[in-house]
């Protein structure tokens, strides 16, 4: 006799009949372009392994794009939105052998009589992300396949979500995120507290826990500042997502990040300072990174952009890896501000690293 299988799952069926449909929105992001290099060498990227340790301006050796379609609709007083995002990626600079995939495919609804102000969602989506653009790193990133609800609570918003990952036919994992954001703590400043619980649901799978405290300060030097304090252990990641589902409780990480972006007249930019400590199997690695990107608007549509960054990794008992990088980029843009996009850049990059970084 075969054993009975019991599955608890969440599903959605989206039909467009008998709905008031709004306009279709289209958007996306891509980076592409040629790059010169010496004879018998392809274009290379310069960065140490790890989040926040690669400064991306003039340091992109791939082609990548993500493009989405979203549709809003309303039925019987309930507002819905469905979104589909596809992507294209090639680690080289052409599209010939690029892979394609689906980044997002989800639906959300608001206005149900049981909780009129709560937004419910289900599917695969980007969720709870907060990044530092110049290093292309999301220090909080809850994205995945799941279901959840965003609930107005007091002065802020409470997000509760369940995510599932299936590594193969037998190894799976569960993740619960509780995310309370928008808590006013000072003039122009708000706090976010994010808790994560992970479970490797298979023989050899481990539990994990992570906690993030994030402070956002608006209206600072014409921009804003974000500070992260993060801790994780076991199978949870520092970003609030899954880590390694087999990582035991003695695997621990802590990270502190400070990031500022500003716009003072023609001068704009973004900078970050990072420190991270990772412990596993009785060893530890300390990582630091400091750098920034500055733009100066010569005219409305022409900017001079420069970026400099230094990253370092020190394994316990090992040689310290060091990498420094500098880029200069005359840039055409739709406006003079740091965040005006799209940008067409002509850049020159130089980098210097030591033997330990080269070996790693």
Short mmCIF file of C-alpha atoms in Angstrom, two decimals:
data_model
loop_
_atom_site.label_atom_id
_atom_site.label_comp_id
_atom_site.label_asym_id
_atom_site.label_seq_id
_atom_site.Cartn_x
_atom_site.Cartn_y
_atom_site.Cartn_z
CA UNK A 1 0.00 0.00 0.00
CA UNK A 2 1.39 3.37 -0.96
CA UNK A 3 1.54 6.00 1.80
CA UNK A 4 -0.89 8.85 1.51
CA UNK A 5 0.57 12.22 0.67
CA UNK A 6 -0.81 15.33 2.34
CA UNK A 7 0.01 18.71 0.86
CA UNK A 8 -0.89 22.15 2.16
CA UNK A 9 -0.63 24.62 -0.69
CA UNK A 10 -1.86 28.00 -1.85
CA UNK A 11 -3.01 28.63 -5.38
CA UNK A 12 -4.57 31.36 -7.45
CA UNK A 13 -6.70 31.32 -10.57
CA UNK A 14 -6.85 34.61 -12.42
CA UNK A 15 -9.67 35.22 -14.89
CA UNK A 16 -10.23 38.49 -16.74
CA UNK A 17 -13.90 37.99 -17.52
CA UNK A 18 -16.42 40.44 -16.03
CA UNK A 19 -13.68 42.78 -14.79
CA UNK A 20 -13.11 46.49 -15.32
CA UNK A 21 -9.64 46.52 -16.89
CA UNK A 22 -7.20 49.45 -16.63
CA UNK A 23 -4.39 50.27 -19.03
CA UNK A 24 -1.51 47.82 -19.39
CA UNK A 25 1.76 49.13 -17.90
CA UNK A 26 5.11 48.24 -19.41
CA UNK A 27 8.55 48.80 -17.93
CA UNK A 28 11.95 47.28 -17.35
CA UNK A 29 15.67 47.65 -17.04
CA UNK A 30 18.64 46.55 -19.10
CA UNK A 31 22.36 47.05 -19.44
CA UNK A 32 24.21 46.35 -22.67
CA UNK A 33 27.08 47.66 -24.74
CA UNK A 34 30.49 46.84 -26.23
CA UNK A 35 33.78 47.07 -24.39
CA UNK A 36 37.37 47.22 -25.54
CA UNK A 37 40.11 44.98 -24.12
CA UNK A 38 43.64 43.94 -24.96
CA UNK A 39 44.33 41.29 -27.60
CA UNK A 40 43.53 37.67 -26.63
CA UNK A 41 41.46 38.78 -23.63
CA UNK A 42 37.75 39.23 -23.02
CA UNK A 43 36.33 42.04 -20.96
CA UNK A 44 36.60 41.28 -17.21
CA UNK A 45 34.82 42.34 -14.04
CA UNK A 46 36.66 43.36 -10.89
CA UNK A 47 35.19 42.41 -7.52
CA UNK A 48 35.77 40.22 -4.49
CA UNK A 49 33.31 37.43 -3.79
CA UNK A 50 30.51 38.60 -1.52
CA UNK A 51 27.70 41.16 -1.32
CA UNK A 52 28.66 44.81 -1.64
CA UNK A 53 32.25 44.11 -2.74
CA UNK A 54 31.91 45.03 -6.43
CA UNK A 55 31.44 48.63 -7.60
CA UNK A 56 29.50 48.31 -10.85
CA UNK A 57 30.03 51.51 -12.89
CA UNK A 58 32.26 50.60 -15.83
CA UNK A 59 32.57 47.15 -14.27
CA UNK A 60 29.91 45.19 -16.14
CA UNK A 61 30.99 42.30 -18.35
CA UNK A 62 27.61 40.81 -19.21
CA UNK A 63 24.31 41.64 -20.88
CA UNK A 64 21.17 41.64 -18.77
CA UNK A 65 17.58 42.80 -19.11
CA UNK A 66 14.27 42.45 -17.30
CA UNK A 67 10.97 43.54 -18.82
CA UNK A 68 7.52 43.51 -17.26
CA UNK A 69 3.87 43.84 -18.16
CA UNK A 70 1.32 44.63 -15.45
CA UNK A 71 -2.45 44.83 -15.66
CA UNK A 72 -4.78 46.42 -13.16
CA UNK A 73 -8.45 45.52 -12.92
CA UNK A 74 -11.43 45.82 -10.63
CA UNK A 75 -14.23 43.36 -9.97
CA UNK A 76 -17.11 43.76 -7.47
CA UNK A 77 -15.23 46.36 -5.47
CA UNK A 78 -11.96 44.40 -5.25
CA UNK A 79 -8.89 45.88 -6.98
CA UNK A 80 -6.48 43.41 -8.57
CA UNK A 81 -3.11 43.69 -10.24
CA UNK A 82 -1.27 40.98 -12.16
CA UNK A 83 2.40 41.28 -13.15
CA UNK A 84 4.67 39.22 -15.40
CA UNK A 85 8.40 39.93 -15.68
CA UNK A 86 10.80 38.06 -17.97
CA UNK A 87 14.58 38.34 -18.05
CA UNK A 88 17.52 37.75 -20.37
CA UNK A 89 21.10 37.08 -19.27
CA UNK A 90 24.43 36.25 -20.86
CA UNK A 91 27.71 36.38 -18.89
CA UNK A 92 29.33 37.64 -22.08
CA UNK A 93 28.33 40.77 -24.02
CA UNK A 94 26.11 39.30 -26.74
CA UNK A 95 22.63 37.76 -26.80
CA UNK A 96 23.55 34.72 -28.91
CA UNK A 97 23.63 32.14 -26.10
CA UNK A 98 21.63 34.11 -23.53
CA UNK A 99 19.30 32.37 -21.11
CA UNK A 100 15.79 33.60 -20.46
CA UNK A 101 13.57 33.17 -17.43
CA UNK A 102 10.72 34.56 -15.37
CA UNK A 103 11.63 36.89 -12.51
CA UNK A 104 8.09 37.64 -11.40
CA UNK A 105 4.61 36.22 -11.94
CA UNK A 106 2.10 37.16 -9.27
CA UNK A 107 -1.29 38.68 -8.53
CA UNK A 108 -2.37 40.89 -5.65
CA UNK A 109 -5.76 42.10 -4.48
CA UNK A 110 -7.15 44.71 -2.10
CA UNK A 111 -10.67 45.47 -0.94
CA UNK A 112 -11.89 42.10 0.36
CA UNK A 113 -14.70 42.52 2.90
CA UNK A 114 -12.83 40.47 5.53
CA UNK A 115 -9.95 43.01 5.55
CA UNK A 116 -10.64 45.98 3.23
CA UNK A 117 -7.32 47.77 3.81
CA UNK A 118 -5.10 44.67 3.54
CA UNK A 119 -3.31 43.76 0.30
CA UNK A 120 -3.12 39.99 -0.28
CA UNK A 121 -0.75 38.50 -2.86
CA UNK A 122 0.42 35.13 -4.21
CA UNK A 123 2.99 33.97 -6.78
CA UNK A 124 6.64 34.62 -7.60
CA UNK A 125 7.74 38.17 -6.95
CA UNK A 126 10.33 40.70 -5.85
CA UNK A 127 9.45 41.51 -2.25
CA UNK A 128 10.85 43.57 0.60
CA UNK A 129 13.93 44.66 -1.33
CA UNK A 130 16.25 47.53 -0.31
CA UNK A 131 19.54 48.07 -2.10
CA UNK A 132 22.63 50.17 -2.63
CA UNK A 133 22.63 50.86 -6.35
CA UNK A 134 26.34 51.48 -6.90
CA UNK A 135 27.24 47.94 -5.75
CA UNK A 136 24.11 46.30 -7.24
CA UNK A 137 23.35 44.65 -3.89
CA UNK A 138 20.00 44.20 -2.16
CA UNK A 139 20.86 44.06 1.53
CA UNK A 140 17.26 43.06 2.23
CA UNK A 141 15.64 40.83 -0.36
CA UNK A 142 12.70 38.55 0.48
CA UNK A 143 11.93 37.65 -3.14
CA UNK A 144 10.74 34.17 -4.06
CA UNK A 145 7.68 32.00 -4.55
CA UNK A 146 5.19 32.61 -1.77
CA UNK A 147 2.04 34.21 -0.48
CA UNK A 148 1.42 36.97 2.01
CA UNK A 149 -0.43 40.01 3.23
CA UNK A 150 0.54 43.64 3.79
CA UNK A 151 -1.51 45.03 6.68
CA UNK A 152 -1.74 48.62 7.97
CA UNK A 153 -0.89 48.42 11.68
CA UNK A 154 -0.54 51.53 13.80
CA UNK A 155 1.78 54.05 12.19
CA UNK A 156 3.41 51.51 9.88
CA UNK A 157 2.78 48.48 7.69
CA UNK A 158 3.06 44.83 8.73
CA UNK A 159 4.07 42.35 6.04
CA UNK A 160 3.59 38.64 6.78
CA UNK A 161 4.68 36.13 4.14
CA UNK A 162 5.41 32.42 3.63
CA UNK A 163 7.90 31.30 0.98
CA UNK A 164 8.73 27.85 -0.32
CA UNK A 165 11.80 26.59 -2.15
CA UNK A 166 12.20 23.18 -3.78
CA UNK A 167 15.84 22.39 -4.43
CA UNK A 168 15.09 18.98 -5.94
CA UNK A 169 12.57 16.11 -5.66
CA UNK A 170 13.23 15.55 -1.94
CA UNK A 171 14.92 18.67 -0.54
CA UNK A 172 12.69 21.65 0.18
CA UNK A 173 12.62 24.60 2.52
CA UNK A 174 10.14 26.89 4.21
CA UNK A 175 10.57 30.55 5.14
CA UNK A 176 8.43 32.86 7.26
CA UNK A 177 9.03 36.63 7.14
CA UNK A 178 7.51 39.18 9.50
CA UNK A 179 8.32 42.71 8.35
CA UNK A 180 7.13 45.85 10.16
CA UNK A 181 8.14 49.03 8.36
CA UNK A 182 7.43 52.76 8.31
CA UNK A 183 7.72 53.22 12.09
CA UNK A 184 8.35 56.96 12.71
CA UNK A 185 11.22 57.42 15.14
CA UNK A 186 12.50 60.94 14.40
CA UNK A 187 11.67 63.84 12.06
CA UNK A 188 12.05 62.44 8.54
CA UNK A 189 13.25 59.10 9.88
CA UNK A 190 11.55 55.70 9.97
CA UNK A 191 12.46 52.25 11.25
CA UNK A 192 11.99 48.82 9.76
CA UNK A 193 12.27 45.58 11.76
CA UNK A 194 12.44 42.33 9.79
CA UNK A 195 12.45 38.83 11.27
CA UNK A 196 13.09 35.61 9.33
CA UNK A 197 12.66 31.95 10.20
CA UNK A 198 13.87 29.24 7.79
CA UNK A 199 13.57 25.45 7.84
CA UNK A 200 15.29 22.82 5.71
CA UNK A 201 12.45 20.33 5.34
CA UNK A 202 14.52 17.20 4.65
CA UNK A 203 16.98 14.87 6.35
CA UNK A 204 20.06 16.98 7.04
CA UNK A 205 18.12 20.23 6.70
CA UNK A 206 18.63 22.87 9.36
CA UNK A 207 16.62 25.71 10.90
CA UNK A 208 17.72 29.33 10.79
CA UNK A 209 16.93 32.79 12.12
CA UNK A 210 17.72 36.30 10.92
CA UNK A 211 16.99 39.81 12.16
CA UNK A 212 17.37 43.14 10.33
CA UNK A 213 16.96 46.64 11.72
CA UNK A 214 16.87 49.27 8.97
CA UNK A 215 16.69 53.05 9.48
CA UNK A 216 15.75 55.36 6.61
CA UNK A 217 16.33 59.10 6.84
CA UNK A 218 14.69 61.28 4.21
CA UNK A 219 15.37 64.88 3.17
CA UNK A 220 19.09 64.71 3.90
CA UNK A 221 21.38 66.75 1.60
CA UNK A 222 18.68 66.61 -1.06
CA UNK A 223 18.60 62.82 -0.83
CA UNK A 224 18.35 60.14 1.83
CA UNK A 225 20.36 57.84 4.10
CA UNK A 226 19.85 54.15 4.93
CA UNK A 227 21.49 52.22 7.76
CA UNK A 228 21.31 48.43 8.17
CA UNK A 229 22.21 46.27 11.18
CA UNK A 230 21.78 42.58 10.33
CA UNK A 231 22.30 39.20 11.99
CA UNK A 232 21.74 35.66 10.71
CA UNK A 233 22.47 32.12 11.81
CA UNK A 234 21.86 28.62 10.51
CA UNK A 235 19.96 28.30 7.24
CA UNK A 236 18.79 31.94 7.13
CA UNK A 237 20.53 34.57 5.01
CA UNK A 238 21.55 38.06 6.13
CA UNK A 239 19.20 39.56 3.54
CA UNK A 240 16.17 37.86 5.15
CA UNK A 241 16.01 35.17 2.47
CA UNK A 242 17.14 31.54 2.49
CA UNK A 243 20.78 30.79 3.18
CA UNK A 244 22.24 27.29 2.80
CA UNK A 245 19.50 24.92 4.02
CA UNK A 246 22.14 22.57 5.47
CA UNK A 247 23.98 25.27 7.46
CA UNK A 248 23.97 24.41 11.21
CA UNK A 249 23.37 26.90 14.01
CA UNK A 250 27.09 27.64 14.46
CA UNK A 251 27.10 29.33 11.04
CA UNK A 252 26.61 33.00 11.94
CA UNK A 253 26.94 36.35 10.17
CA UNK A 254 26.62 39.99 11.15
CA UNK A 255 26.64 43.02 8.85
CA UNK A 256 26.58 46.80 9.23
CA UNK A 257 25.97 49.04 6.19
CA UNK A 258 25.69 52.82 5.95
CA UNK A 259 24.62 54.32 2.61
CA UNK A 260 23.93 57.93 1.61
CA UNK A 261 22.72 59.43 -1.65
CA UNK A 262 22.52 63.17 -2.24
CA UNK A 263 21.71 65.89 -4.79
CA UNK A 264 23.06 69.39 -4.21
CA UNK A 265 22.47 71.41 -7.34
CA UNK A 266 24.50 69.91 -10.17
CA UNK A 267 26.37 67.59 -7.80
CA UNK A 268 24.80 64.22 -6.98
CA UNK A 269 26.02 60.86 -5.82
CA UNK A 270 25.83 57.80 -3.63
CA UNK A 271 28.30 56.26 -1.16
CA UNK A 272 28.48 53.26 1.15
CA UNK A 273 30.52 51.85 4.03
CA UNK A 274 30.22 48.12 4.85
CA UNK A 275 31.56 45.74 7.46
CA UNK A 276 30.63 42.06 7.58
CA UNK A 277 31.76 39.11 9.71
CA UNK A 278 31.02 35.50 8.74
CA UNK A 279 31.68 32.48 10.96
CA UNK A 280 31.47 28.86 9.81
CA UNK A 281 33.20 25.60 10.73
CA UNK A 282 35.35 27.31 13.37
CA UNK A 283 36.73 29.93 10.99
CA UNK A 284 35.76 33.51 10.30
CA UNK A 285 36.04 36.03 7.47
CA UNK A 286 35.97 39.82 7.92
CA UNK A 287 34.95 41.95 4.91
CA UNK A 288 35.02 45.71 4.52
CA UNK A 289 34.08 47.99 1.64
CA UNK A 290 34.05 51.74 1.17
CA UNK A 291 33.32 53.71 -1.98
CA UNK A 292 31.10 56.11 -3.86
CA UNK A 293 29.89 57.44 -7.18
CA UNK A 294 29.66 61.16 -7.98
CA UNK A 295 27.93 62.88 -10.89
CA UNK A 296 28.27 66.51 -12.00
CA UNK A 297 25.84 67.99 -14.53
CA UNK A 298 27.73 70.11 -17.05
CA UNK A 299 24.49 70.70 -18.98
CA UNK A 300 20.94 69.39 -18.61
CA UNK A 301 21.76 66.21 -20.56
CA UNK A 302 25.54 65.84 -20.14
CA UNK A 303 27.16 64.67 -16.89
CA UNK A 304 30.64 63.74 -15.77
CA UNK A 305 30.48 60.65 -13.56
CA UNK A 306 33.22 59.08 -11.48
CA UNK A 307 33.30 56.12 -9.11
CA UNK A 308 35.95 54.80 -6.72
CA UNK A 309 35.77 51.81 -4.40
CA UNK A 310 37.98 49.74 -2.14
CA UNK A 311 37.09 46.23 -0.90
CA UNK A 312 38.92 43.85 1.40
CA UNK A 313 38.38 40.29 2.72
CA UNK A 314 40.43 38.75 5.55
CA UNK A 315 39.96 35.00 6.08
CA UNK A 316 40.98 33.71 9.49
CA UNK A 317 44.59 32.56 9.19
CA UNK A 318 44.73 33.50 5.50
CA UNK A 319 46.07 36.29 3.36
CA UNK A 320 44.05 39.49 3.07
CA UNK A 321 42.41 40.04 -0.32
CA UNK A 322 42.50 43.66 -1.51
CA UNK A 323 40.93 45.33 -4.54
CA UNK A 324 40.71 48.97 -5.60
CA UNK A 325 38.81 50.24 -8.66
CA UNK A 326 38.25 53.63 -10.33
CA UNK A 327 35.98 54.62 -13.25
CA UNK A 328 35.51 57.85 -15.18
CA UNK A 329 32.41 58.12 -17.38
CA UNK A 330 31.22 61.02 -19.59
CA UNK A 331 27.46 60.41 -19.67
CA UNK A 332 24.37 61.41 -21.64
CA UNK A 333 21.11 61.34 -19.67
CA UNK A 334 17.52 62.57 -19.74
CA UNK A 335 18.23 65.07 -16.96
CA UNK A 336 20.95 66.49 -14.72
CA UNK A 337 20.20 64.58 -11.50
CA UNK A 338 22.06 61.50 -10.25
CA UNK A 339 18.99 59.26 -10.69
CA UNK A 340 17.92 60.45 -14.15
CA UNK A 341 17.66 57.45 -16.48
CA UNK A 342 18.29 56.12 -19.05
CA UNK A 343 22.01 56.89 -19.31
CA UNK A 344 24.40 56.33 -22.20
CA UNK A 345 27.93 56.08 -20.84
CA UNK A 346 31.41 56.03 -22.29
CA UNK A 347 33.70 54.89 -19.51
CA UNK A 348 37.27 54.01 -18.70
CA UNK A 349 38.01 51.73 -15.73
CA UNK A 350 41.22 50.85 -13.97
CA UNK A 351 41.63 48.33 -11.14
CA UNK A 352 44.39 47.11 -8.88
CA UNK A 353 44.42 43.97 -6.71
CA UNK A 354 46.93 41.94 -4.72
CA UNK A 355 48.06 38.34 -5.10
CA UNK A 356 45.58 37.04 -2.51
CA UNK A 357 42.65 38.59 -4.40
CA UNK A 358 43.98 37.19 -7.67
CA UNK A 359 44.25 33.67 -6.22
CA UNK A 360 40.73 33.87 -4.78
#
